[in-house]
Amino acid sequence: MRLVASVGVVNPVARLRSTSRTPFLQVVKTAVAVVAAVLLCRVVIAGPFPTFAAIAALLVVQPSITQSFVKGLERSAGVLLGVVLATVAHLLLGDAVETVLLVIVLAILIAWALKLTPTSATQVGISGMLVLTAGVVTPNYSADRILETVIGAVVALVVNAVVVPPVLLGPAHLAVARLARDTAAAFERIAVGLTEGWERERWHEALLQARALRQQHARTEAALSAAQESLTMNPRGGRHRTITERDVAVAEHLRVLVTRATGMTRAIRDNTAPDLIADPVVGSIATEVARIGADVRALGRQVESTELTPNEVGGAAEAPVVEHALTAPLAVVRPNSRHWVLIGALLEDVRRVREELLGEDD
């Protein structure tokens, strides 16, 4: 009997839709920026509909003020190059179809030679084409199109900065709290496994879960980077910036703890044995690891709170202070002759985790 594997067919139309919606507030701000830019251009510049201003306003409103500023620069630089290129070509060659095609090709080559960003590179060709096909090209006409673009970009930047400037603190804050919770669960699995004497297969499953924390930490760092970017040039950034800096400090602690949890789980999986549970030191290690899990879980609860402590206001942000459950380091009077390597490695990991949580130096 032949089995035929089914291959999923990708719907091309589905690629037109995003997995999430743009925040409605950003949609409203984009509409406000376009209307304001067009109306301002009609007052400042006499002439046809300010297409360049409307396009600039549409493109410049971004999820963060920093991105809006960068888009405004890219848009303005691309328009400037495109308009100048089109004006020169018109003065030398006229406004024939061949001239338009030549300007588009030259725009592509110039953008490639100058290593422009995709936004600027595309805008050079579009601007040159619009200038040549929209009407009679004169120095005043070209200058007005550049002014339109600058007005549209500036209006969009102002609207994005003044009308509830975006702050992407929430996703990053939640990501750090989830990472702390899942890291605590990794340590708690180690404690339960040592207490119950898991077999190698159970430890392998635990190791896969622990390794997944590395990717989760990478996603958390990306969310924190987005949060920091949204606070740049943001008038609402003061208090939010302090919270974000605190979350960054916590994420750095969690990076070390994730590495330790993964290493401990791998060491146990590779060296576990049925008689390991009988060693009294292993039971003590399980107790300490359970306390580590409790401490990390408490750290996660601290992160979930957005309230600033008095020490954080006006000062450098640090990781939240947690009342630790860890006891003094364990002492082994008589090493286990069979499992002393594993027990020694686990004791060293417990010591290093303790130092990381308590902020002690090696």
Short mmCIF file of C-alpha atoms in Angstrom, two decimals:
data_model
loop_
_atom_site.label_atom_id
_atom_site.label_comp_id
_atom_site.label_asym_id
_atom_site.label_seq_id
_atom_site.Cartn_x
_atom_site.Cartn_y
_atom_site.Cartn_z
CA MET A 1 0.00 0.00 0.00
CA ARG A 2 1.51 3.31 -1.06
CA LEU A 3 1.21 6.31 1.17
CA VAL A 4 1.15 9.69 -0.52
CA ALA A 5 2.24 12.64 1.62
CA SER A 6 -0.05 15.58 1.27
CA VAL A 7 1.61 18.84 0.42
CA GLY A 8 0.03 22.01 1.70
CA VAL A 9 -0.93 24.42 -1.04
CA VAL A 10 -0.12 28.03 -0.24
CA ASN A 11 -2.91 30.42 -1.15
CA PRO A 12 -1.34 33.42 -2.93
CA VAL A 13 -4.24 35.62 -1.88
CA ALA A 14 -3.51 34.87 1.77
CA ARG A 15 -0.14 36.59 1.40
CA LEU A 16 -1.97 39.88 0.86
CA ARG A 17 -3.12 39.85 4.49
CA SER A 18 -1.03 40.33 7.58
CA THR A 19 -1.28 38.15 10.66
CA SER A 20 -2.14 41.21 12.76
CA ARG A 21 -3.82 44.54 12.22
CA THR A 22 -2.10 47.89 12.31
CA PRO A 23 -3.23 49.77 15.45
CA PHE A 24 -6.30 51.83 14.61
CA LEU A 25 -4.69 54.90 16.18
CA GLN A 26 -1.91 54.72 13.59
CA VAL A 27 -4.52 54.55 10.83
CA VAL A 28 -6.19 57.67 12.20
CA LYS A 29 -2.86 59.49 12.51
CA THR A 30 -1.97 58.61 8.93
CA ALA A 31 -5.27 60.03 7.68
CA VAL A 32 -4.81 63.19 9.77
CA ALA A 33 -1.24 63.62 8.48
CA VAL A 34 -2.32 63.28 4.82
CA VAL A 35 -5.17 65.78 5.17
CA ALA A 36 -3.05 68.27 7.11
CA ALA A 37 -0.14 68.02 4.65
CA VAL A 38 -2.38 68.53 1.63
CA LEU A 39 -4.20 71.51 3.15
CA LEU A 40 -0.94 73.13 4.24
CA CYS A 41 0.54 72.70 0.77
CA ARG A 42 -2.55 74.25 -0.84
CA VAL A 43 -1.96 77.32 1.31
CA VAL A 44 1.80 77.53 0.81
CA ILE A 45 2.13 76.37 -2.80
CA ALA A 46 -0.19 77.41 -5.60
CA GLY A 47 -0.64 74.72 -8.19
CA PRO A 48 -2.03 71.23 -8.80
CA PHE A 49 -2.97 68.73 -6.15
CA PRO A 50 0.11 68.17 -3.90
CA THR A 51 0.59 64.50 -4.72
CA PHE A 52 4.13 64.40 -3.35
CA ALA A 53 2.98 65.73 0.04
CA ALA A 54 0.22 63.14 0.31
CA ILE A 55 2.55 60.27 -0.59
CA ALA A 56 5.16 61.46 1.91
CA ALA A 57 2.60 61.70 4.70
CA LEU A 58 1.34 58.19 3.91
CA LEU A 59 4.82 56.70 4.11
CA VAL A 60 6.30 58.64 7.01
CA VAL A 61 3.76 57.76 9.73
CA GLN A 62 5.43 54.68 11.24
CA PRO A 63 5.11 52.61 14.46
CA SER A 64 7.84 54.70 16.12
CA ILE A 65 9.01 58.30 15.90
CA THR A 66 12.52 57.17 15.04
CA GLN A 67 11.21 55.17 12.09
CA SER A 68 9.14 58.18 11.00
CA PHE A 69 12.22 60.40 11.10
CA VAL A 70 14.25 57.91 9.07
CA LYS A 71 11.45 57.44 6.54
CA GLY A 72 11.15 61.20 6.19
CA LEU A 73 14.85 61.54 5.43
CA GLU A 74 14.77 58.61 2.98
CA ARG A 75 11.69 59.96 1.25
CA SER A 76 13.06 63.51 0.98
CA ALA A 77 16.47 62.36 -0.30
CA GLY A 78 14.87 60.12 -2.93
CA VAL A 79 12.54 62.87 -4.14
CA LEU A 80 15.37 65.40 -4.29
CA LEU A 81 17.51 63.12 -6.46
CA GLY A 82 14.59 62.08 -8.65
CA VAL A 83 13.34 65.62 -9.25
CA VAL A 84 16.83 66.96 -10.03
CA LEU A 85 17.48 64.04 -12.39
CA ALA A 86 14.15 64.55 -14.17
CA THR A 87 14.67 68.34 -14.49
CA VAL A 88 18.14 67.95 -16.00
CA ALA A 89 16.93 65.25 -18.39
CA HIS A 90 14.00 67.40 -19.48
CA LEU A 91 16.21 70.43 -20.16
CA LEU A 92 18.61 68.32 -22.24
CA LEU A 93 16.32 65.82 -23.97
CA GLY A 94 12.77 67.11 -23.68
CA ASP A 95 9.79 65.15 -22.37
CA ALA A 96 9.57 62.25 -24.81
CA VAL A 97 8.75 58.72 -23.73
CA GLU A 98 12.38 57.77 -24.25
CA THR A 99 13.39 60.46 -21.77
CA VAL A 100 11.10 59.03 -19.12
CA LEU A 101 12.52 55.54 -19.62
CA LEU A 102 16.07 56.89 -19.53
CA VAL A 103 15.38 58.70 -16.25
CA ILE A 104 13.99 55.51 -14.68
CA VAL A 105 17.02 53.48 -15.73
CA LEU A 106 19.43 56.18 -14.56
CA ALA A 107 17.58 56.41 -11.24
CA ILE A 108 18.04 52.67 -10.69
CA LEU A 109 21.75 52.87 -11.50
CA ILE A 110 22.34 55.97 -9.34
CA ALA A 111 20.55 54.38 -6.38
CA TRP A 112 22.68 51.26 -6.80
CA ALA A 113 25.91 53.27 -7.07
CA LEU A 114 25.09 55.35 -3.96
CA LYS A 115 23.95 52.26 -1.98
CA LEU A 116 20.67 53.94 -1.11
CA THR A 117 18.11 52.23 1.10
CA PRO A 118 15.20 50.50 -0.69
CA THR A 119 12.85 53.36 0.20
CA SER A 120 15.16 56.05 -1.19
CA ALA A 121 16.13 53.95 -4.22
CA THR A 122 12.52 53.36 -5.22
CA GLN A 123 11.62 56.98 -4.63
CA VAL A 124 14.28 58.30 -7.00
CA GLY A 125 12.71 56.55 -9.99
CA ILE A 126 9.11 57.24 -8.97
CA SER A 127 9.77 60.95 -8.40
CA GLY A 128 11.58 61.35 -11.68
CA MET A 129 8.80 59.59 -13.56
CA LEU A 130 6.03 61.62 -11.90
CA VAL A 131 7.79 64.90 -12.58
CA LEU A 132 8.19 64.14 -16.29
CA THR A 133 4.65 62.82 -16.79
CA ALA A 134 2.68 65.19 -14.54
CA GLY A 135 3.08 68.38 -16.55
CA VAL A 136 5.45 71.01 -17.85
CA VAL A 137 8.78 70.73 -16.06
CA THR A 138 10.27 74.04 -14.93
CA PRO A 139 12.74 74.93 -12.16
CA ASN A 140 9.85 76.32 -10.11
CA TYR A 141 7.80 73.18 -10.67
CA SER A 142 10.65 70.97 -9.50
CA ALA A 143 11.30 73.13 -6.44
CA ASP A 144 7.59 72.98 -5.53
CA ARG A 145 7.60 69.19 -5.69
CA ILE A 146 10.59 69.02 -3.35
CA LEU A 147 8.92 71.49 -0.99
CA GLU A 148 5.73 69.40 -1.09
CA THR A 149 7.66 66.32 -0.03
CA VAL A 150 9.39 68.11 2.83
CA ILE A 151 6.09 69.53 4.05
CA GLY A 152 4.40 66.12 3.91
CA ALA A 153 7.25 64.42 5.76
CA VAL A 154 7.47 67.12 8.45
CA VAL A 155 3.71 67.18 9.01
CA ALA A 156 3.63 63.38 9.33
CA LEU A 157 6.53 63.41 11.79
CA VAL A 158 4.86 66.11 13.91
CA VAL A 159 1.52 64.29 13.91
CA ASN A 160 3.18 61.01 14.91
CA ALA A 161 5.11 62.73 17.72
CA VAL A 162 2.30 64.91 19.10
CA VAL A 163 -0.84 62.76 18.76
CA VAL A 164 -0.23 60.02 21.34
CA PRO A 165 3.30 59.04 20.20
CA PRO A 166 3.61 55.24 19.99
CA VAL A 167 5.20 53.35 22.87
CA LEU A 168 5.88 49.64 22.32
CA LEU A 169 6.52 48.93 25.98
CA GLY A 170 3.68 46.45 26.48
CA PRO A 171 4.87 43.60 24.22
CA ALA A 172 8.44 43.82 25.53
CA HIS A 173 7.30 43.96 29.14
CA LEU A 174 5.10 40.92 28.64
CA ALA A 175 7.89 39.04 26.84
CA VAL A 176 10.30 39.54 29.75
CA ALA A 177 7.68 38.40 32.27
CA ARG A 178 6.93 35.27 30.21
CA LEU A 179 10.62 34.48 29.84
CA ALA A 180 11.09 34.73 33.61
CA ARG A 181 8.10 32.47 34.19
CA ASP A 182 9.27 29.84 31.68
CA THR A 183 12.85 29.98 33.02
CA ALA A 184 11.50 29.37 36.51
CA ALA A 185 9.56 26.39 35.14
CA ALA A 186 12.80 24.97 33.69
CA PHE A 187 14.48 25.03 37.10
CA GLU A 188 11.37 23.57 38.73
CA ARG A 189 11.43 20.68 36.25
CA ILE A 190 15.01 19.95 37.27
CA ALA A 191 14.02 19.91 40.93
CA VAL A 192 11.06 17.60 40.29
CA GLY A 193 13.11 15.30 38.07
CA LEU A 194 15.87 14.93 40.65
CA THR A 195 13.31 14.27 43.39
CA GLU A 196 11.31 11.72 41.40
CA GLY A 197 14.27 10.06 39.67
CA TRP A 198 13.25 10.61 36.05
CA GLU A 199 14.48 8.31 33.32
CA ARG A 200 16.60 9.52 30.43
CA GLU A 201 13.58 9.98 28.10
CA ARG A 202 11.91 12.41 30.53
CA TRP A 203 15.14 14.36 30.85
CA HIS A 204 15.42 14.55 27.08
CA GLU A 205 11.97 16.14 26.90
CA ALA A 206 12.98 18.59 29.61
CA LEU A 207 16.13 19.44 27.66
CA LEU A 208 14.12 20.25 24.53
CA GLN A 209 11.95 22.59 26.58
CA ALA A 210 15.01 24.23 28.11
CA ARG A 211 16.65 24.72 24.71
CA ALA A 212 13.50 26.42 23.44
CA LEU A 213 14.15 29.17 25.99
CA ARG A 214 17.08 30.40 23.90
CA GLN A 215 14.82 31.27 20.99
CA GLN A 216 12.35 32.79 23.41
CA HIS A 217 15.13 34.97 24.84
CA ALA A 218 16.07 36.09 21.31
CA ARG A 219 12.46 37.11 20.67
CA THR A 220 12.42 38.95 23.99
CA GLU A 221 15.54 40.89 23.05
CA ALA A 222 13.95 41.84 19.73
CA ALA A 223 10.86 43.12 21.55
CA LEU A 224 13.05 45.12 23.93
CA SER A 225 14.94 46.64 20.99
CA ALA A 226 11.64 47.68 19.42
CA ALA A 227 10.54 49.20 22.73
CA GLN A 228 13.77 51.18 23.06
CA GLU A 229 13.46 52.39 19.48
CA SER A 230 9.88 53.57 20.07
CA LEU A 231 11.09 55.68 23.00
CA THR A 232 13.80 57.47 21.02
CA MET A 233 12.78 61.09 20.33
CA ASN A 234 9.51 60.32 22.13
CA PRO A 235 8.17 62.99 24.54
CA ARG A 236 6.42 60.23 26.50
CA GLY A 237 9.67 58.35 26.97
CA GLY A 238 10.69 59.45 30.49
CA ARG A 239 8.92 56.99 32.79
CA HIS A 240 8.56 54.33 30.10
CA ARG A 241 12.29 54.48 29.38
CA THR A 242 13.07 53.69 33.02
CA ILE A 243 10.82 50.63 32.95
CA THR A 244 12.35 49.45 29.68
CA GLU A 245 15.88 49.81 31.05
CA ARG A 246 14.85 47.74 34.05
CA ASP A 247 13.41 45.06 31.74
CA VAL A 248 16.66 45.02 29.75
CA ALA A 249 18.59 44.43 32.98
CA VAL A 250 16.24 41.56 33.91
CA ALA A 251 16.57 40.03 30.44
CA GLU A 252 20.35 40.04 30.79
CA HIS A 253 20.06 38.11 34.07
CA LEU A 254 17.65 35.68 32.44
CA ARG A 255 20.08 35.07 29.58
CA VAL A 256 22.59 33.65 32.07
CA LEU A 257 19.91 31.68 33.90
CA VAL A 258 18.62 30.14 30.67
CA THR A 259 22.14 28.97 29.85
CA ARG A 260 22.53 27.44 33.31
CA ALA A 261 19.14 25.70 33.22
CA THR A 262 19.93 24.21 29.82
CA GLY A 263 23.38 23.07 30.91
CA MET A 264 22.09 21.46 34.11
CA THR A 265 19.32 19.63 32.25
CA ARG A 266 21.74 18.35 29.61
CA ALA A 267 24.25 17.18 32.23
CA ILE A 268 21.57 15.22 34.09
CA ARG A 269 20.20 13.69 30.88
CA ASP A 270 23.65 12.50 29.83
CA ASN A 271 24.67 11.13 33.25
CA THR A 272 21.47 10.09 35.00
CA ALA A 273 21.22 6.63 36.60
CA PRO A 274 18.58 4.79 38.66
CA ASP A 275 20.60 5.06 41.88
CA LEU A 276 21.16 8.81 41.54
CA ILE A 277 18.04 9.56 43.57
CA ALA A 278 19.46 7.65 46.54
CA ASP A 279 22.28 10.15 47.10
CA PRO A 280 21.31 12.60 49.88
CA VAL A 281 23.27 15.41 48.24
CA VAL A 282 21.08 15.09 45.16
CA GLY A 283 18.02 15.70 47.33
CA SER A 284 19.67 18.82 48.75
CA ILE A 285 20.50 20.02 45.24
CA ALA A 286 16.86 19.48 44.23
CA THR A 287 15.78 21.63 47.16
CA GLU A 288 18.16 24.42 46.15
CA VAL A 289 17.05 24.26 42.52
CA ALA A 290 13.41 24.48 43.62
CA ARG A 291 14.32 27.60 45.56
CA ILE A 292 15.99 28.99 42.44
CA GLY A 293 12.76 28.41 40.54
CA ALA A 294 10.84 30.24 43.27
CA ASP A 295 13.23 33.18 43.10
CA VAL A 296 13.00 33.43 39.31
CA ARG A 297 9.22 33.18 39.45
CA ALA A 298 9.19 36.00 42.02
CA LEU A 299 11.37 38.01 39.66
CA GLY A 300 8.78 37.49 36.93
CA ARG A 301 6.01 38.75 39.22
CA GLN A 302 8.10 41.85 39.89
CA VAL A 303 8.46 42.47 36.15
CA GLU A 304 4.72 42.17 35.55
CA SER A 305 4.18 45.21 37.75
CA THR A 306 4.65 48.48 35.90
CA GLU A 307 4.95 50.51 39.09
CA LEU A 308 8.32 52.19 39.57
CA THR A 309 10.00 51.74 42.93
CA PRO A 310 11.36 54.87 44.65
CA ASN A 311 14.91 53.78 43.86
CA GLU A 312 14.18 53.72 40.12
CA VAL A 313 12.70 57.21 39.83
CA GLY A 314 15.31 59.60 38.55
CA GLY A 315 18.09 57.05 38.75
CA ALA A 316 19.65 54.24 36.80
CA ALA A 317 17.39 51.28 36.21
CA GLU A 318 18.33 47.98 37.78
CA ALA A 319 16.75 44.58 38.02
CA PRO A 320 13.94 44.40 40.62
CA VAL A 321 15.01 43.44 44.12
CA VAL A 322 13.66 40.02 45.12
CA GLU A 323 13.74 38.52 48.61
CA HIS A 324 15.61 35.33 47.81
CA ALA A 325 14.80 31.88 49.11
CA LEU A 326 18.32 30.54 48.49
CA THR A 327 20.25 29.20 51.45
CA ALA A 328 23.99 29.03 51.96
CA PRO A 329 26.03 26.95 49.47
CA LEU A 330 25.92 23.20 50.02
CA ALA A 331 28.85 21.31 51.49
CA VAL A 332 29.61 17.72 50.46
CA VAL A 333 31.41 15.77 53.17
CA ARG A 334 31.83 12.49 51.27
CA PRO A 335 31.63 12.65 47.44
CA ASN A 336 29.66 9.97 45.62
CA SER A 337 32.20 7.62 44.03
CA ARG A 338 30.02 6.96 40.99
CA HIS A 339 28.23 10.25 40.36
CA TRP A 340 30.70 12.74 41.78
CA VAL A 341 31.28 14.41 38.38
CA LEU A 342 27.57 15.11 37.85
CA ILE A 343 26.99 16.17 41.45
CA GLY A 344 30.01 18.46 41.36
CA ALA A 345 28.81 20.06 38.12
CA LEU A 346 25.34 20.62 39.55
CA LEU A 347 26.78 22.15 42.72
CA GLU A 348 28.86 24.54 40.64
CA ASP A 349 25.83 25.50 38.55
CA VAL A 350 23.80 26.15 41.71
CA ARG A 351 26.61 28.35 43.02
CA ARG A 352 26.78 30.35 39.78
CA VAL A 353 23.03 30.79 39.61
CA ARG A 354 23.04 31.94 43.21
CA GLU A 355 25.68 34.55 42.39
CA GLU A 356 23.68 35.73 39.37
CA LEU A 357 20.48 36.12 41.38
CA LEU A 358 22.17 37.81 44.33
CA GLY A 359 24.38 40.01 42.16
CA GLU A 360 27.58 38.66 43.71
CA ASP A 361 30.96 38.70 41.98
CA ASP A 362 32.82 35.53 41.15
#
